[in-house]
mmCIF file of C-alpha atoms in Angstrom:
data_model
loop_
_atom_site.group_PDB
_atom_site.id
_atom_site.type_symbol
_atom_site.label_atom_id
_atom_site.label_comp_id
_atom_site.label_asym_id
_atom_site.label_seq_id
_atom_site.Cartn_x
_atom_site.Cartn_y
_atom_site.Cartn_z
ATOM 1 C CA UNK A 1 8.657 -9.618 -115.039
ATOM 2 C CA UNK A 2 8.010 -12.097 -112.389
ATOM 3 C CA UNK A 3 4.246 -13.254 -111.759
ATOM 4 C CA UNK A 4 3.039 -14.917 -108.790
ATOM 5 C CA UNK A 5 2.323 -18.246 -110.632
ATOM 6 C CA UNK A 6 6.269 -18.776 -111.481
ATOM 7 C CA UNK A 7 7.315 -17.783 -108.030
ATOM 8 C CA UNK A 8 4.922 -20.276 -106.133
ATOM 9 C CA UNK A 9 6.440 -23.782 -108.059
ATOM 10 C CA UNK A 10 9.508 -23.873 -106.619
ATOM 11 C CA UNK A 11 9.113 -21.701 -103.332
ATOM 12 C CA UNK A 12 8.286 -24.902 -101.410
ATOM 13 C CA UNK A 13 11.424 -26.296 -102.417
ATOM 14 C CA UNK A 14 13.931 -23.614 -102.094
ATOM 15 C CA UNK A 15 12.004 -21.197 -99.611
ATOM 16 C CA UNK A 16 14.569 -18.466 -98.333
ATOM 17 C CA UNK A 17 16.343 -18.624 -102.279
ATOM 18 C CA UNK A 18 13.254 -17.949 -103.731
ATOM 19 C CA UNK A 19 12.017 -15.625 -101.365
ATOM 20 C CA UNK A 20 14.571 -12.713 -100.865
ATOM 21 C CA UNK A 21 15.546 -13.165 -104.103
ATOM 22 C CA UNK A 22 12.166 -12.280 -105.562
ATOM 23 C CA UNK A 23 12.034 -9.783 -102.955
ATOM 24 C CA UNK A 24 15.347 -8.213 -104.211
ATOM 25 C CA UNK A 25 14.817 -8.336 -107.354
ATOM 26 C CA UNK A 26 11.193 -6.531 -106.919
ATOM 27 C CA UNK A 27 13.605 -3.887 -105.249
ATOM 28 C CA UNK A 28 16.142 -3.299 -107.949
ATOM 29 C CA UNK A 29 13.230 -2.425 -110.484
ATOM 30 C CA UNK A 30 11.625 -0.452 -107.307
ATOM 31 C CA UNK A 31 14.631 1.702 -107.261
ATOM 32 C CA UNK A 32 15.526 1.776 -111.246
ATOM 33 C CA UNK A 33 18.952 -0.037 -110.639
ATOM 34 C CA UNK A 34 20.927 -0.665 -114.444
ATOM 35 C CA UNK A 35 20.828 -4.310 -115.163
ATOM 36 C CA UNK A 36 24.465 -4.971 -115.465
ATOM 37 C CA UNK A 37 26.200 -8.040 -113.198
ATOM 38 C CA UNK A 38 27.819 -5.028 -111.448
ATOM 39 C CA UNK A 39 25.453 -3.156 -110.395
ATOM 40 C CA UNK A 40 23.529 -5.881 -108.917
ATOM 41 C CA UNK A 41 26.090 -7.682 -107.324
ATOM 42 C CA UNK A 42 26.752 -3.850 -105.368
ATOM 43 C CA UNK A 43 23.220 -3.904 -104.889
ATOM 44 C CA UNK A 44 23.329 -7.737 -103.542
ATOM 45 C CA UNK A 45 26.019 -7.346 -101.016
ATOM 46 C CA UNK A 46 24.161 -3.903 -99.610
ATOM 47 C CA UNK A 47 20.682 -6.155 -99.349
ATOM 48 C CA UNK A 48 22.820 -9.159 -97.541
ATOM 49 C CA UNK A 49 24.163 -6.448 -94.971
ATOM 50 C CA UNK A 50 20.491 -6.008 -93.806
ATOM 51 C CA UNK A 51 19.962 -9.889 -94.130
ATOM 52 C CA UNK A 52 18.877 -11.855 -90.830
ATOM 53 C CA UNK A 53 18.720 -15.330 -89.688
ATOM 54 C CA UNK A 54 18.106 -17.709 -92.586
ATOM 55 C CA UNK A 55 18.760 -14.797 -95.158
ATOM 56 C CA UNK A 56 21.778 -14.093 -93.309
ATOM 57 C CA UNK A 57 22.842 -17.757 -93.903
ATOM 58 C CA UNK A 58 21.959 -17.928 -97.550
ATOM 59 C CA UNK A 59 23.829 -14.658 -98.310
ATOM 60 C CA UNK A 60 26.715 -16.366 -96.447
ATOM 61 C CA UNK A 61 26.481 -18.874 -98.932
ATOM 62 C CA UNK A 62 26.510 -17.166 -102.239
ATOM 63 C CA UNK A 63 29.092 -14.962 -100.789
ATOM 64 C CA UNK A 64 27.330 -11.632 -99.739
ATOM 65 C CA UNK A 65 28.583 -11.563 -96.657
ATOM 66 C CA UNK A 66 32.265 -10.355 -95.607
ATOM 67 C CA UNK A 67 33.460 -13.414 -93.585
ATOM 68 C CA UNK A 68 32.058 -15.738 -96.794
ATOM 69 C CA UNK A 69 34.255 -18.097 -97.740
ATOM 70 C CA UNK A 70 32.926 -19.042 -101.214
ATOM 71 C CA UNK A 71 31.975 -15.816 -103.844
ATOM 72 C CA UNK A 72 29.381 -16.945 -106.312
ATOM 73 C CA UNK A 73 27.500 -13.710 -106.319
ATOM 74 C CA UNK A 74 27.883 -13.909 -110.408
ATOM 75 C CA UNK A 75 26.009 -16.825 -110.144
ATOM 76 C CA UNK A 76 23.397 -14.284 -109.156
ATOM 77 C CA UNK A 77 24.020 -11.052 -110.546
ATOM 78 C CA UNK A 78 24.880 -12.167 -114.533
ATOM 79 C CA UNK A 79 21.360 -14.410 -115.183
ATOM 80 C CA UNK A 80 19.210 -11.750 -112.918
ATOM 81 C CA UNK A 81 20.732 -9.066 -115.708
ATOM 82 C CA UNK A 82 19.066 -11.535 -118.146
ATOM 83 C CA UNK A 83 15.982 -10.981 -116.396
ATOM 84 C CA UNK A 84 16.089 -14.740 -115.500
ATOM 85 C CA UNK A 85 13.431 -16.054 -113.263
ATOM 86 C CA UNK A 86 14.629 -16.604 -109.627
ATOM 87 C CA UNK A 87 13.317 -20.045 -109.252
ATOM 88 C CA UNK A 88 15.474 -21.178 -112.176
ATOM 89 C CA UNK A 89 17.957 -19.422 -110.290
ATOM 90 C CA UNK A 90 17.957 -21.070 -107.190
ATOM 91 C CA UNK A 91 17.699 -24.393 -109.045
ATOM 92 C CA UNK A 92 21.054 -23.703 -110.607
ATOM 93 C CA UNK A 93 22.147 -22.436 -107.443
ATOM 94 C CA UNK A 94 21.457 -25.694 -106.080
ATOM 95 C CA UNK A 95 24.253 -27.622 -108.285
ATOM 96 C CA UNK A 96 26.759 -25.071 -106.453
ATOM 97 C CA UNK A 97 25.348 -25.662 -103.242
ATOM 98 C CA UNK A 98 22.859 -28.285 -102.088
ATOM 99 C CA UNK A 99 22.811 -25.997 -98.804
ATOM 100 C CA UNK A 100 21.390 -22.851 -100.003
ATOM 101 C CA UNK A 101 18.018 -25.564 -101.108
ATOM 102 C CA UNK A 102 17.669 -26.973 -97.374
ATOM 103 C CA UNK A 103 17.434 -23.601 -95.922
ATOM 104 C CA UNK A 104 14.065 -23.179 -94.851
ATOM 105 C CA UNK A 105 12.223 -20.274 -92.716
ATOM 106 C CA UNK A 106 11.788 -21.090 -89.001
ATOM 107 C CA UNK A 107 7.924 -21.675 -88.524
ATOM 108 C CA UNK A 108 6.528 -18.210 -87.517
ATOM 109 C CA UNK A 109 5.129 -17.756 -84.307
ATOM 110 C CA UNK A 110 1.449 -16.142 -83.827
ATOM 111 C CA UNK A 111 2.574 -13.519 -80.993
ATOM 112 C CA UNK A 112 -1.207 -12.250 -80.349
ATOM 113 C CA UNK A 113 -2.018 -15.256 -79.438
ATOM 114 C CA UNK A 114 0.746 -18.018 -78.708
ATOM 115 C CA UNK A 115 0.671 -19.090 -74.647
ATOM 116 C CA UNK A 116 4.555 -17.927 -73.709
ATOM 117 C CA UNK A 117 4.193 -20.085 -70.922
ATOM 118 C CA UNK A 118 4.675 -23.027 -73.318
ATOM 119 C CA UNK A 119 7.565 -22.078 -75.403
ATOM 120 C CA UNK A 120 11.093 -23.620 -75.179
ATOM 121 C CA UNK A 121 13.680 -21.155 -73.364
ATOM 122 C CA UNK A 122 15.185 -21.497 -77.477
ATOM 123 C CA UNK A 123 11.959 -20.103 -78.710
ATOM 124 C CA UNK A 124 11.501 -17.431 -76.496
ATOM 125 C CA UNK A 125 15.512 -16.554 -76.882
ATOM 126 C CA UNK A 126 14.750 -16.820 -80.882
ATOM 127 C CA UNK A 127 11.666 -13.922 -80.767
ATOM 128 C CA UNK A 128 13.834 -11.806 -78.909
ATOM 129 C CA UNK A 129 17.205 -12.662 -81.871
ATOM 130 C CA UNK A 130 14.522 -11.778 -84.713
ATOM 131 C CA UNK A 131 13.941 -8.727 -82.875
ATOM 132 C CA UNK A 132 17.702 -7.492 -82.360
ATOM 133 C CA UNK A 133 17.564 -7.907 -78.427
ATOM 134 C CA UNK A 134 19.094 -10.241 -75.866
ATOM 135 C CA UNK A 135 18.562 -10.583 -72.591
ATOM 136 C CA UNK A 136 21.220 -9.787 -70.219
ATOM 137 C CA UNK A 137 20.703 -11.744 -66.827
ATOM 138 C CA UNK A 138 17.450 -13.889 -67.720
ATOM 139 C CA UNK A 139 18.301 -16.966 -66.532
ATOM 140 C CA UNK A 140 14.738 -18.455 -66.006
ATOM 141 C CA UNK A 141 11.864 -18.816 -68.349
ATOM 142 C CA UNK A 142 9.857 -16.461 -66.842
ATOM 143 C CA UNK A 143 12.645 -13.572 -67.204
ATOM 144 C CA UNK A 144 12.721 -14.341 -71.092
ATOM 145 C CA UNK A 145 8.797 -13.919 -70.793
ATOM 146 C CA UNK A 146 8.689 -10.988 -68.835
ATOM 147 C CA UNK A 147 11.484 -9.207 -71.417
ATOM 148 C CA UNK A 148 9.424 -10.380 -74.674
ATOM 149 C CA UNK A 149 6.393 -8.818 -72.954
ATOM 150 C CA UNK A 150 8.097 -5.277 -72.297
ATOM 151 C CA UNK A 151 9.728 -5.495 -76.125
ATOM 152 C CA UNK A 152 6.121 -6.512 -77.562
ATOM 153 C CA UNK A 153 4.656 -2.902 -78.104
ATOM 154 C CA UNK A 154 7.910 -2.123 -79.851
ATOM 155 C CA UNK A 155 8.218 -4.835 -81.793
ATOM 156 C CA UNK A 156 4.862 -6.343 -82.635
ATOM 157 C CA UNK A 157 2.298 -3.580 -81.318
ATOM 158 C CA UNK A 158 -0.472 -5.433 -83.208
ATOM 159 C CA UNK A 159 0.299 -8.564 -81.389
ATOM 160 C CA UNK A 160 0.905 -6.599 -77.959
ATOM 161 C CA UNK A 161 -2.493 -4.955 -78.820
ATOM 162 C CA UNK A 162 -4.198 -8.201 -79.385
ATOM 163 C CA UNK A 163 -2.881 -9.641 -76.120
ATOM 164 C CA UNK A 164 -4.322 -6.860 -74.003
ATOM 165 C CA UNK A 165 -8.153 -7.455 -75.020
ATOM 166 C CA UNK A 166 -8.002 -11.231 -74.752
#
């Protein structure tokens, strides 16, 4: 199995590979699925429907995602069968696809305590993304503010929390 020492090497490198690939296969063993190519690549494409943002992309990539152009979910699937550690992985992975190594997690905002006030209109528009939502009719920076304050207790009640007793 995977320890944390193997996973840390080459997470730097190839971030979102390493990442929700560790993190899926943690949930294959979680849920007993057989280690055949098969039944991970059914497993794979069901995990990429969920994906967002950058894991969206890389599942694009690797072709997890209906509207992907390229399929190289075997790629995947046949070594992970083998038990093969994901960093090696998404090293080989990188020989198919330089992309799939330059995609790298958007820096993650502190919401307890990050001043709104100084956030791009993209960052504020980029909380509420992450979070499923969109704002219908904002057009200034204070409307985006306003909305990301009425979603906070929904979607980041520790943050919302923190907010009200500074």
């Amino acid at each position: 199995s995977l320890d944390s020492k193997s996973l840390s090497v080459d997470a730097a490198v190839y971030p979102v590979c390493v990442s929700f690939l560790g993190r899926f296969y943690q949930s294959l063993q979680d849920n007993n699925v057989k280690f055949t190519s098969a039944d991970i690549e059914k497993a794979l494409v069901k995990t990429c429907k969920d994906a967002k943002g950058k894991e969206n992309r890389f599942c694009y990539y690797i072709g997890g995602t209906h509207d992907a152009a390229t399929k190289i979910l075997n790629e995947i699937s046949k070594p992970l069968s083998y038990h093969t550690p994901v960093d090696k992985i998404c090293e080989k992975l990188k020989k198919k696809d330089s992309q799939i190594c330059e995609l790298k997690y958007d820096k993650q905002l502190d919401l307890s305590t990050v001043d709104l006030k100084k956030l791009k209109v993209k960052e504020l528009k980029k909380i509420l993304e992450v979070w499923g939502e969109s704002c219908k009719g904002c057009a200034e920076k204070s409307d985006f503010i306003r909305k990301i304050n009425e979603l906070m207790p929904k979607y980041a009640p520790n943050a919302a929390k923190a907010r009200r007793e500074l």
